[in-house]
PDB file of C-alpha atoms in Angstrom:
ATOM      1  CA  MET A 253      78.871  14.356 -47.261  1.00 63.00           C
ATOM      2  CA  GLY A 254      77.424  18.031 -47.056  1.00 77.00           C
ATOM      3  CA  ILE A 255      75.901  19.378 -43.884  1.00 78.00           C
ATOM      4  CA  ALA A 256      72.408  18.545 -44.784  1.00 77.00           C
ATOM      5  CA  GLU A 257      73.302  14.815 -45.169  1.00 82.00           C
ATOM      6  CA  ARG A 258      74.669  14.679 -42.073  1.00 80.00           C
ATOM      7  CA  LYS A 259      72.359  15.869 -40.032  1.00 82.00           C
ATOM      8  CA  GLU A 260      69.576  13.814 -41.581  1.00 86.00           C
ATOM      9  CA  ARG A 261      71.627  10.904 -40.861  1.00 87.00           C
ATOM     10  CA  GLN A 262      72.234  12.056 -37.440  1.00 87.00           C
ATOM     11  CA  ARG A 263      68.486  12.668 -37.069  1.00 88.00           C
ATOM     12  CA  ALA A 264      67.829   8.913 -38.409  1.00 90.00           C
ATOM     13  CA  GLU A 265      70.321   7.427 -35.659  1.00 92.00           C
ATOM     14  CA  LEU A 266      68.639   9.311 -33.002  1.00 92.00           C
ATOM     15  CA  ARG A 267      65.165   8.121 -34.157  1.00 92.00           C
ATOM     16  CA  GLU A 268      66.597   4.578 -34.093  1.00 92.00           C
ATOM     17  CA  GLN A 269      68.191   5.074 -30.587  1.00 94.00           C
ATOM     18  CA  ILE A 270      64.902   6.086 -29.245  1.00 93.00           C
ATOM     19  CA  LEU A 271      63.071   3.466 -30.631  1.00 93.00           C
ATOM     20  CA  ARG A 272      65.381   0.887 -29.348  1.00 92.00           C
ATOM     21  CA  VAL A 273      65.718   2.055 -25.833  1.00 93.00           C
ATOM     22  CA  ALA A 274      61.724   2.431 -25.891  1.00 91.00           C
ATOM     23  CA  ARG A 275      61.537  -1.449 -27.003  1.00 87.00           C
ATOM     24  CA  ASP A 276      63.822  -2.234 -24.101  1.00 88.00           C
ATOM     25  CA  ILE A 277      62.369  -0.740 -21.506  1.00 89.00           C
ATOM     26  CA  VAL A 278      58.661  -2.219 -23.280  1.00 83.00           C
ATOM     27  CA  VAL A 279      60.422  -5.462 -23.329  1.00 80.00           C
ATOM     28  CA  LYS A 280      62.225  -5.457 -19.650  1.00 83.00           C
ATOM     29  CA  GLU A 281      58.939  -3.581 -17.825  1.00 85.00           C
ATOM     30  CA  GLY A 282      55.840  -3.582 -19.676  1.00 80.00           C
ATOM     31  CA  PHE A 283      54.233  -0.465 -21.671  1.00 80.00           C
ATOM     32  CA  PRO A 284      52.535   1.249 -18.969  1.00 85.00           C
ATOM     33  CA  ALA A 285      56.217   2.082 -17.818  1.00 87.00           C
ATOM     34  CA  LEU A 286      57.125   3.678 -20.881  1.00 88.00           C
ATOM     35  CA  SER A 287      56.944   7.660 -20.208  1.00 91.00           C
ATOM     36  CA  MET A 288      58.703  10.240 -22.376  1.00 93.00           C
ATOM     37  CA  ARG A 289      60.618  11.879 -19.623  1.00 92.00           C
ATOM     38  CA  LYS A 290      61.613   8.206 -18.448  1.00 93.00           C
ATOM     39  CA  LEU A 291      62.795   7.379 -22.385  1.00 93.00           C
ATOM     40  CA  ALA A 292      64.282  10.971 -22.401  1.00 93.00           C
ATOM     41  CA  ASP A 293      66.589  10.103 -19.087  1.00 93.00           C
ATOM     42  CA  ALA A 294      67.372   6.823 -20.969  1.00 93.00           C
ATOM     43  CA  VAL A 295      68.852   8.234 -23.877  1.00 91.00           C
ATOM     44  CA  GLU A 296      70.374  11.516 -22.426  1.00 90.00           C
ATOM     45  CA  TYR A 297      68.277  13.614 -23.842  1.00 92.00           C
ATOM     46  CA  ALA A 298      65.960  16.398 -22.974  1.00 91.00           C
ATOM     47  CA  PRO A 299      62.006  15.738 -23.255  1.00 89.00           C
ATOM     48  CA  ALA A 300      61.751  18.071 -25.976  1.00 92.00           C
ATOM     49  CA  THR A 301      64.270  16.719 -28.291  1.00 91.00           C
ATOM     50  CA  LEU A 302      62.093  13.503 -28.434  1.00 92.00           C
ATOM     51  CA  TYR A 303      59.097  15.410 -29.455  1.00 92.00           C
ATOM     52  CA  LEU A 304      61.072  16.606 -32.611  1.00 91.00           C
ATOM     53  CA  HIS A 305      60.923  12.877 -33.490  1.00 92.00           C
ATOM     54  CA  PHE A 306      57.764  11.540 -32.406  1.00 92.00           C
ATOM     55  CA  GLU A 307      54.423  13.475 -30.960  1.00 91.00           C
ATOM     56  CA  ASN A 308      53.656  11.826 -28.077  1.00 91.00           C
ATOM     57  CA  ARG A 309      54.177   7.974 -26.231  1.00 89.00           C
ATOM     58  CA  GLU A 310      51.491   6.668 -28.561  1.00 88.00           C
ATOM     59  CA  ALA A 311      53.160   7.426 -31.559  1.00 90.00           C
ATOM     60  CA  ILE A 312      56.345   5.401 -30.411  1.00 91.00           C
ATOM     61  CA  ALA A 313      54.128   3.046 -29.149  1.00 86.00           C
ATOM     62  CA  LYS A 314      52.647   2.755 -32.958  1.00 86.00           C
ATOM     63  CA  GLU A 315      56.029   2.548 -34.472  1.00 88.00           C
ATOM     64  CA  LEU A 316      56.773  -0.051 -32.035  1.00 88.00           C
ATOM     65  CA  CYS A 317      53.862  -2.121 -33.087  1.00 86.00           C
ATOM     66  CA  VAL A 318      54.778  -1.426 -36.952  1.00 87.00           C
ATOM     67  CA  ARG A 319      58.207  -3.429 -36.394  1.00 88.00           C
ATOM     68  CA  GLY A 320      56.375  -5.786 -34.033  1.00 88.00           C
ATOM     69  CA  PHE A 321      54.484  -6.958 -37.051  1.00 88.00           C
ATOM     70  CA  GLN A 322      57.312  -6.885 -39.110  1.00 90.00           C
ATOM     71  CA  ASP A 323      58.769  -9.385 -36.932  1.00 91.00           C
ATOM     72  CA  LEU A 324      55.932 -11.587 -36.696  1.00 93.00           C
ATOM     73  CA  LEU A 325      55.694 -11.630 -40.697  1.00 92.00           C
ATOM     74  CA  ALA A 326      59.345 -12.201 -41.205  1.00 93.00           C
ATOM     75  CA  LEU A 327      58.598 -15.334 -38.818  1.00 93.00           C
ATOM     76  CA  LEU A 328      55.695 -16.224 -40.950  1.00 94.00           C
ATOM     77  CA  GLU A 329      57.513 -16.021 -44.241  1.00 93.00           C
ATOM     78  CA  PRO A 330      59.510 -19.590 -43.857  1.00 95.00           C
ATOM     79  CA  ALA A 331      56.028 -21.348 -43.197  1.00 96.00           C
ATOM     80  CA  ALA A 332      54.818 -19.285 -46.095  1.00 95.00           C
ATOM     81  CA  GLN A 333      56.890 -20.402 -48.422  1.00 96.00           C
ATOM     82  CA  VAL A 334      55.551 -24.525 -47.784  1.00 97.00           C
ATOM     83  CA  GLU A 335      54.210 -25.728 -51.187  1.00 96.00           C
ATOM     84  CA  ASP A 336      51.262 -27.942 -49.434  1.00 96.00           C
ATOM     85  CA  PRO A 337      48.745 -25.550 -48.205  1.00 96.00           C
ATOM     86  CA  LEU A 338      47.396 -28.146 -46.050  1.00 95.00           C
ATOM     87  CA  GLU A 339      51.353 -28.708 -44.765  1.00 96.00           C
ATOM     88  CA  ARG A 340      51.782 -24.784 -44.650  1.00 96.00           C
ATOM     89  CA  LEU A 341      48.529 -24.559 -42.306  1.00 96.00           C
ATOM     90  CA  PRO A 342      49.855 -26.004 -39.126  1.00 96.00           C
ATOM     91  CA  GLN A 343      53.705 -24.724 -39.852  1.00 97.00           C
ATOM     92  CA  LEU A 344      52.114 -20.857 -39.879  1.00 97.00           C
ATOM     93  CA  ALA A 345      50.180 -21.517 -36.929  1.00 97.00           C
ATOM     94  CA  LYS A 346      53.389 -22.961 -34.869  1.00 97.00           C
ATOM     95  CA  ALA A 347      55.235 -20.118 -36.174  1.00 97.00           C
ATOM     96  CA  TYR A 348      52.395 -17.454 -35.014  1.00 97.00           C
ATOM     97  CA  VAL A 349      52.442 -19.157 -31.528  1.00 97.00           C
ATOM     98  CA  ARG A 350      56.101 -19.213 -31.040  1.00 96.00           C
ATOM     99  CA  PHE A 351      56.458 -15.658 -31.802  1.00 96.00           C
ATOM    100  CA  GLY A 352      53.928 -14.639 -29.160  1.00 95.00           C
ATOM    101  CA  LEU A 353      55.474 -16.754 -26.519  1.00 95.00           C
ATOM    102  CA  GLU A 354      59.404 -15.554 -27.362  1.00 94.00           C
ATOM    103  CA  HIS A 355      58.042 -12.103 -27.481  1.00 91.00           C
ATOM    104  CA  PRO A 356      55.414 -11.547 -24.929  1.00 91.00           C
ATOM    105  CA  GLU A 357      55.982  -8.112 -24.226  1.00 86.00           C
ATOM    106  CA  THR A 358      56.087  -7.059 -27.990  1.00 86.00           C
ATOM    107  CA  TYR A 359      52.718  -9.338 -28.493  1.00 91.00           C
ATOM    108  CA  ARG A 360      51.082  -7.361 -25.776  1.00 89.00           C
ATOM    109  CA  LEU A 361      51.795  -4.236 -26.776  1.00 84.00           C
ATOM    110  CA  ILE A 362      50.828  -5.288 -30.481  1.00 85.00           C
ATOM    111  CA  PHE A 363      47.667  -7.003 -29.702  1.00 87.00           C
ATOM    112  CA  MET A 364      46.529  -6.713 -25.625  1.00 85.00           C
ATOM    113  CA  GLU A 365      47.570  -3.100 -24.746  1.00 79.00           C
ATOM    114  CA  ASP A 366      45.391  -0.457 -26.655  1.00 75.00           C
ATOM    115  CA  PRO A 367      43.085  -1.394 -29.509  1.00 77.00           C
ATOM    116  CA  LYS A 368      43.603   1.841 -31.297  1.00 75.00           C
ATOM    117  CA  LEU A 369      47.487   0.863 -31.638  1.00 73.00           C
ATOM    118  CA  SER A 370      46.522  -2.436 -33.992  1.00 73.00           C
ATOM    119  CA  THR A 371      43.471  -0.371 -35.546  1.00 75.00           C
ATOM    120  CA  ALA A 372      45.074   2.303 -36.819  1.00 71.00           C
ATOM    121  CA  LEU A 373      48.042   0.003 -38.272  1.00 73.00           C
ATOM    122  CA  PHE A 374      45.293  -2.215 -40.378  1.00 76.00           C
ATOM    123  CA  GLY A 375      43.378   1.275 -41.286  1.00 68.00           C
ATOM    124  CA  ASP A 376      46.454   2.863 -42.495  1.00 65.00           C
ATOM    125  CA  SER A 377      47.790   1.190 -45.740  1.00 68.00           C
ATOM    126  CA  PRO A 378      46.939  -2.459 -47.194  1.00 74.00           C
ATOM    127  CA  GLU A 379      50.618  -2.873 -48.005  1.00 78.00           C
ATOM    128  CA  GLY A 380      51.455  -2.547 -44.151  1.00 80.00           C
ATOM    129  CA  ALA A 381      53.147  -5.314 -41.933  1.00 80.00           C
ATOM    130  CA  GLY A 382      49.643  -6.015 -40.423  1.00 83.00           C
ATOM    131  CA  PRO A 383      47.508  -6.570 -43.440  1.00 88.00           C
ATOM    132  CA  ARG A 384      50.226  -8.771 -44.991  1.00 89.00           C
ATOM    133  CA  ALA A 385      50.620 -10.876 -42.120  1.00 89.00           C
ATOM    134  CA  PHE A 386      46.797 -11.298 -42.130  1.00 92.00           C
ATOM    135  CA  GLY A 387      46.981 -12.176 -46.131  1.00 94.00           C
ATOM    136  CA  VAL A 388      49.638 -15.074 -45.223  1.00 95.00           C
ATOM    137  CA  LEU A 389      46.908 -16.675 -43.361  1.00 95.00           C
ATOM    138  CA  VAL A 390      44.447 -15.661 -45.880  1.00 96.00           C
ATOM    139  CA  GLN A 391      46.349 -17.188 -48.879  1.00 96.00           C
ATOM    140  CA  VAL A 392      46.835 -20.797 -47.147  1.00 96.00           C
ATOM    141  CA  PHE A 393      42.988 -20.868 -47.416  1.00 96.00           C
ATOM    142  CA  VAL A 394      42.911 -19.308 -50.894  1.00 97.00           C
ATOM    143  CA  ASP A 395      45.456 -21.950 -52.157  1.00 96.00           C
ATOM    144  CA  LEU A 396      43.405 -25.052 -50.899  1.00 95.00           C
ATOM    145  CA  LEU A 397      40.185 -23.461 -52.277  1.00 95.00           C
ATOM    146  CA  ALA A 398      41.892 -22.943 -55.860  1.00 95.00           C
ATOM    147  CA  ALA A 399      43.280 -26.771 -55.177  1.00 93.00           C
ATOM    148  CA  GLY A 400      39.247 -28.014 -54.706  1.00 93.00           C
ATOM    149  CA  ARG A 401      40.164 -28.946 -51.400  1.00 93.00           C
ATOM    150  CA  LEU A 402      37.706 -26.635 -49.910  1.00 92.00           C
ATOM    151  CA  GLU A 403      33.861 -26.535 -50.856  1.00 92.00           C
ATOM    152  CA  GLU A 404      32.808 -23.673 -53.392  1.00 90.00           C
ATOM    153  CA  GLY A 405      31.952 -20.526 -51.499  1.00 92.00           C
ATOM    154  CA  THR A 406      34.172 -21.309 -48.705  1.00 93.00           C
ATOM    155  CA  LYS A 407      35.495 -17.734 -47.581  1.00 96.00           C
ATOM    156  CA  PRO A 408      39.207 -17.654 -47.043  1.00 96.00           C
ATOM    157  CA  GLU A 409      39.495 -14.536 -45.024  1.00 96.00           C
ATOM    158  CA  GLN A 410      36.770 -15.738 -42.608  1.00 96.00           C
ATOM    159  CA  LEU A 411      38.631 -19.438 -42.169  1.00 96.00           C
ATOM    160  CA  ALA A 412      41.745 -17.003 -41.895  1.00 96.00           C
ATOM    161  CA  GLU A 413      40.008 -15.215 -38.951  1.00 96.00           C
ATOM    162  CA  VAL A 414      39.011 -18.295 -37.288  1.00 96.00           C
ATOM    163  CA  LEU A 415      42.692 -19.605 -37.519  1.00 97.00           C
ATOM    164  CA  TRP A 416      43.950 -15.928 -36.133  1.00 96.00           C
ATOM    165  CA  ALA A 417      41.380 -16.335 -33.477  1.00 96.00           C
ATOM    166  CA  GLY A 418      42.242 -19.765 -32.308  1.00 97.00           C
ATOM    167  CA  VAL A 419      45.864 -18.845 -32.365  1.00 97.00           C
ATOM    168  CA  HIS A 420      45.929 -15.730 -30.662  1.00 96.00           C
ATOM    169  CA  GLY A 421      43.549 -17.102 -28.308  1.00 96.00           C
ATOM    170  CA  ILE A 422      46.333 -19.683 -27.287  1.00 96.00           C
ATOM    171  CA  VAL A 423      48.944 -17.043 -26.692  1.00 96.00           C
ATOM    172  CA  SER A 424      46.876 -14.842 -25.156  1.00 95.00           C
ATOM    173  CA  LEU A 425      45.938 -17.635 -22.517  1.00 93.00           C
ATOM    174  CA  ARG A 426      49.593 -18.601 -21.658  1.00 93.00           C
ATOM    175  CA  LEU A 427      50.566 -14.818 -21.092  1.00 92.00           C
ATOM    176  CA  THR A 428      47.595 -13.835 -18.996  1.00 91.00           C
ATOM    177  CA  CYS A 429      46.984 -17.478 -17.410  1.00 89.00           C
ATOM    178  CA  THR A 430      50.444 -18.708 -16.571  1.00 82.00           C
ATOM    179  CA  GLY A 431      49.033 -20.529 -13.521  1.00 84.00           C
ATOM    180  CA  PHE A 432      46.543 -22.466 -15.674  1.00 84.00           C
ATOM    181  CA  PRO A 433      48.058 -26.163 -15.998  1.00 80.00           C
ATOM    182  CA  GLY A 434      46.823 -26.632 -19.464  1.00 84.00           C
ATOM    183  CA  THR A 435      48.107 -28.737 -22.444  1.00 91.00           C
ATOM    184  CA  PRO A 436      51.652 -27.322 -23.659  1.00 92.00           C
ATOM    185  CA  ALA A 437      50.929 -24.456 -26.131  1.00 93.00           C
ATOM    186  CA  GLU A 438      52.575 -26.536 -29.206  1.00 94.00           C
ATOM    187  CA  GLU A 439      50.267 -29.400 -28.684  1.00 95.00           C
ATOM    188  CA  LEU A 440      47.252 -27.231 -28.195  1.00 94.00           C
ATOM    189  CA  THR A 441      48.283 -25.716 -31.609  1.00 96.00           C
ATOM    190  CA  GLN A 442      48.273 -28.996 -33.562  1.00 95.00           C
ATOM    191  CA  VAL A 443      45.182 -29.770 -32.010  1.00 95.00           C
ATOM    192  CA  LEU A 444      43.517 -26.372 -33.053  1.00 95.00           C
ATOM    193  CA  VAL A 445      44.721 -26.955 -36.743  1.00 95.00           C
ATOM    194  CA  THR A 446      43.502 -30.692 -36.665  1.00 94.00           C
ATOM    195  CA  THR A 447      40.276 -29.705 -35.536  1.00 94.00           C
ATOM    196  CA  LEU A 448      39.855 -27.025 -37.696  1.00 92.00           C
ATOM    197  CA  VAL A 449      41.198 -29.081 -40.527  1.00 91.00           C
ATOM    198  CA  LYS A 450      39.068 -32.733 -39.753  1.00 89.00           C
ATOM    199  CA  GLY A 451      36.477 -31.514 -37.162  1.00 88.00           C
ATOM    200  CA  LEU A 452      35.930 -32.753 -33.859  1.00 78.00           C
ATOM    201  CA  PRO A 453      37.916 -36.093 -33.354  1.00 78.00           C
ATOM    202  CA  GLY A 454      35.676 -39.264 -33.354  1.00 77.00           C
ATOM    203  CA  LEU A 455      32.661 -37.213 -32.918  1.00 74.00           C
ATOM    204  CA  LYS A 456      29.580 -39.035 -33.493  1.00 75.00           C
ATOM    205  CA  ALA A 457      25.977 -38.244 -34.920  1.00 66.00           C
ATOM    206  CA  GLY A 458      23.091 -38.073 -32.460  1.00 63.00           C
ATOM    207  CA  ARG A 459      19.785 -37.950 -32.154  1.00 58.00           C
ATOM    208  CA  ALA A 460      18.082 -34.710 -32.146  1.00 49.00           C
ATOM    209  CA  GLN A 461      16.593 -33.858 -28.780  1.00 51.00           C
ATOM    210  CA  LYS A 462      13.016 -33.446 -28.786  1.00 52.00           C
ATOM    211  CA  LYS A 463      11.572 -30.254 -27.945  1.00 53.00           C
ATOM    212  CA  THR A 464       9.956 -29.308 -24.485  1.00 53.00           C
ATOM    213  CA  ARG A 465       7.022 -26.996 -23.557  1.00 49.00           C
TER     214      ARG A 465
END
């Protein structure tokens, strides 16, 4: 291995070390605890060295978001392999909620810290982990439409957004309202999917209310 190759490998290893330590800080203490000086102390390098790899703290946060989305995508992919889209739908929802609850600080960083972080991920490239993760949710409705199980004119992207809003809401509620004595997340996820597929259980048609002046 030549000198140039060795230096490049060392540079890549240090970059990975910085990200690994940054992630540990975020997971243990939350994103507000992360600073370039604190990170430099943790990796035992001068702060100036960190700036050779990352422009600022936000650049590190963005990279952690990218990797968080990659982890989310990896957890969704087994469920995405379920052939029947109607069976796939609840598996995807459960996988999403499980990711959020098992990796709360990563989830907070991706979706609940700074809107600019997730916005940048979806604007950078359609092949990025963020758009691909959303694409997995879209595909289940594309397949239902192709199988003739949804009405013509149904918009898969719109239904995927509804599903995403629902599972995100479940995760967010559990992370921010820990004292709320609600339904267990797994059961709530099943109710969400059932309601999305079948509508409100036992809903009966009622009389239209008369307009009052």
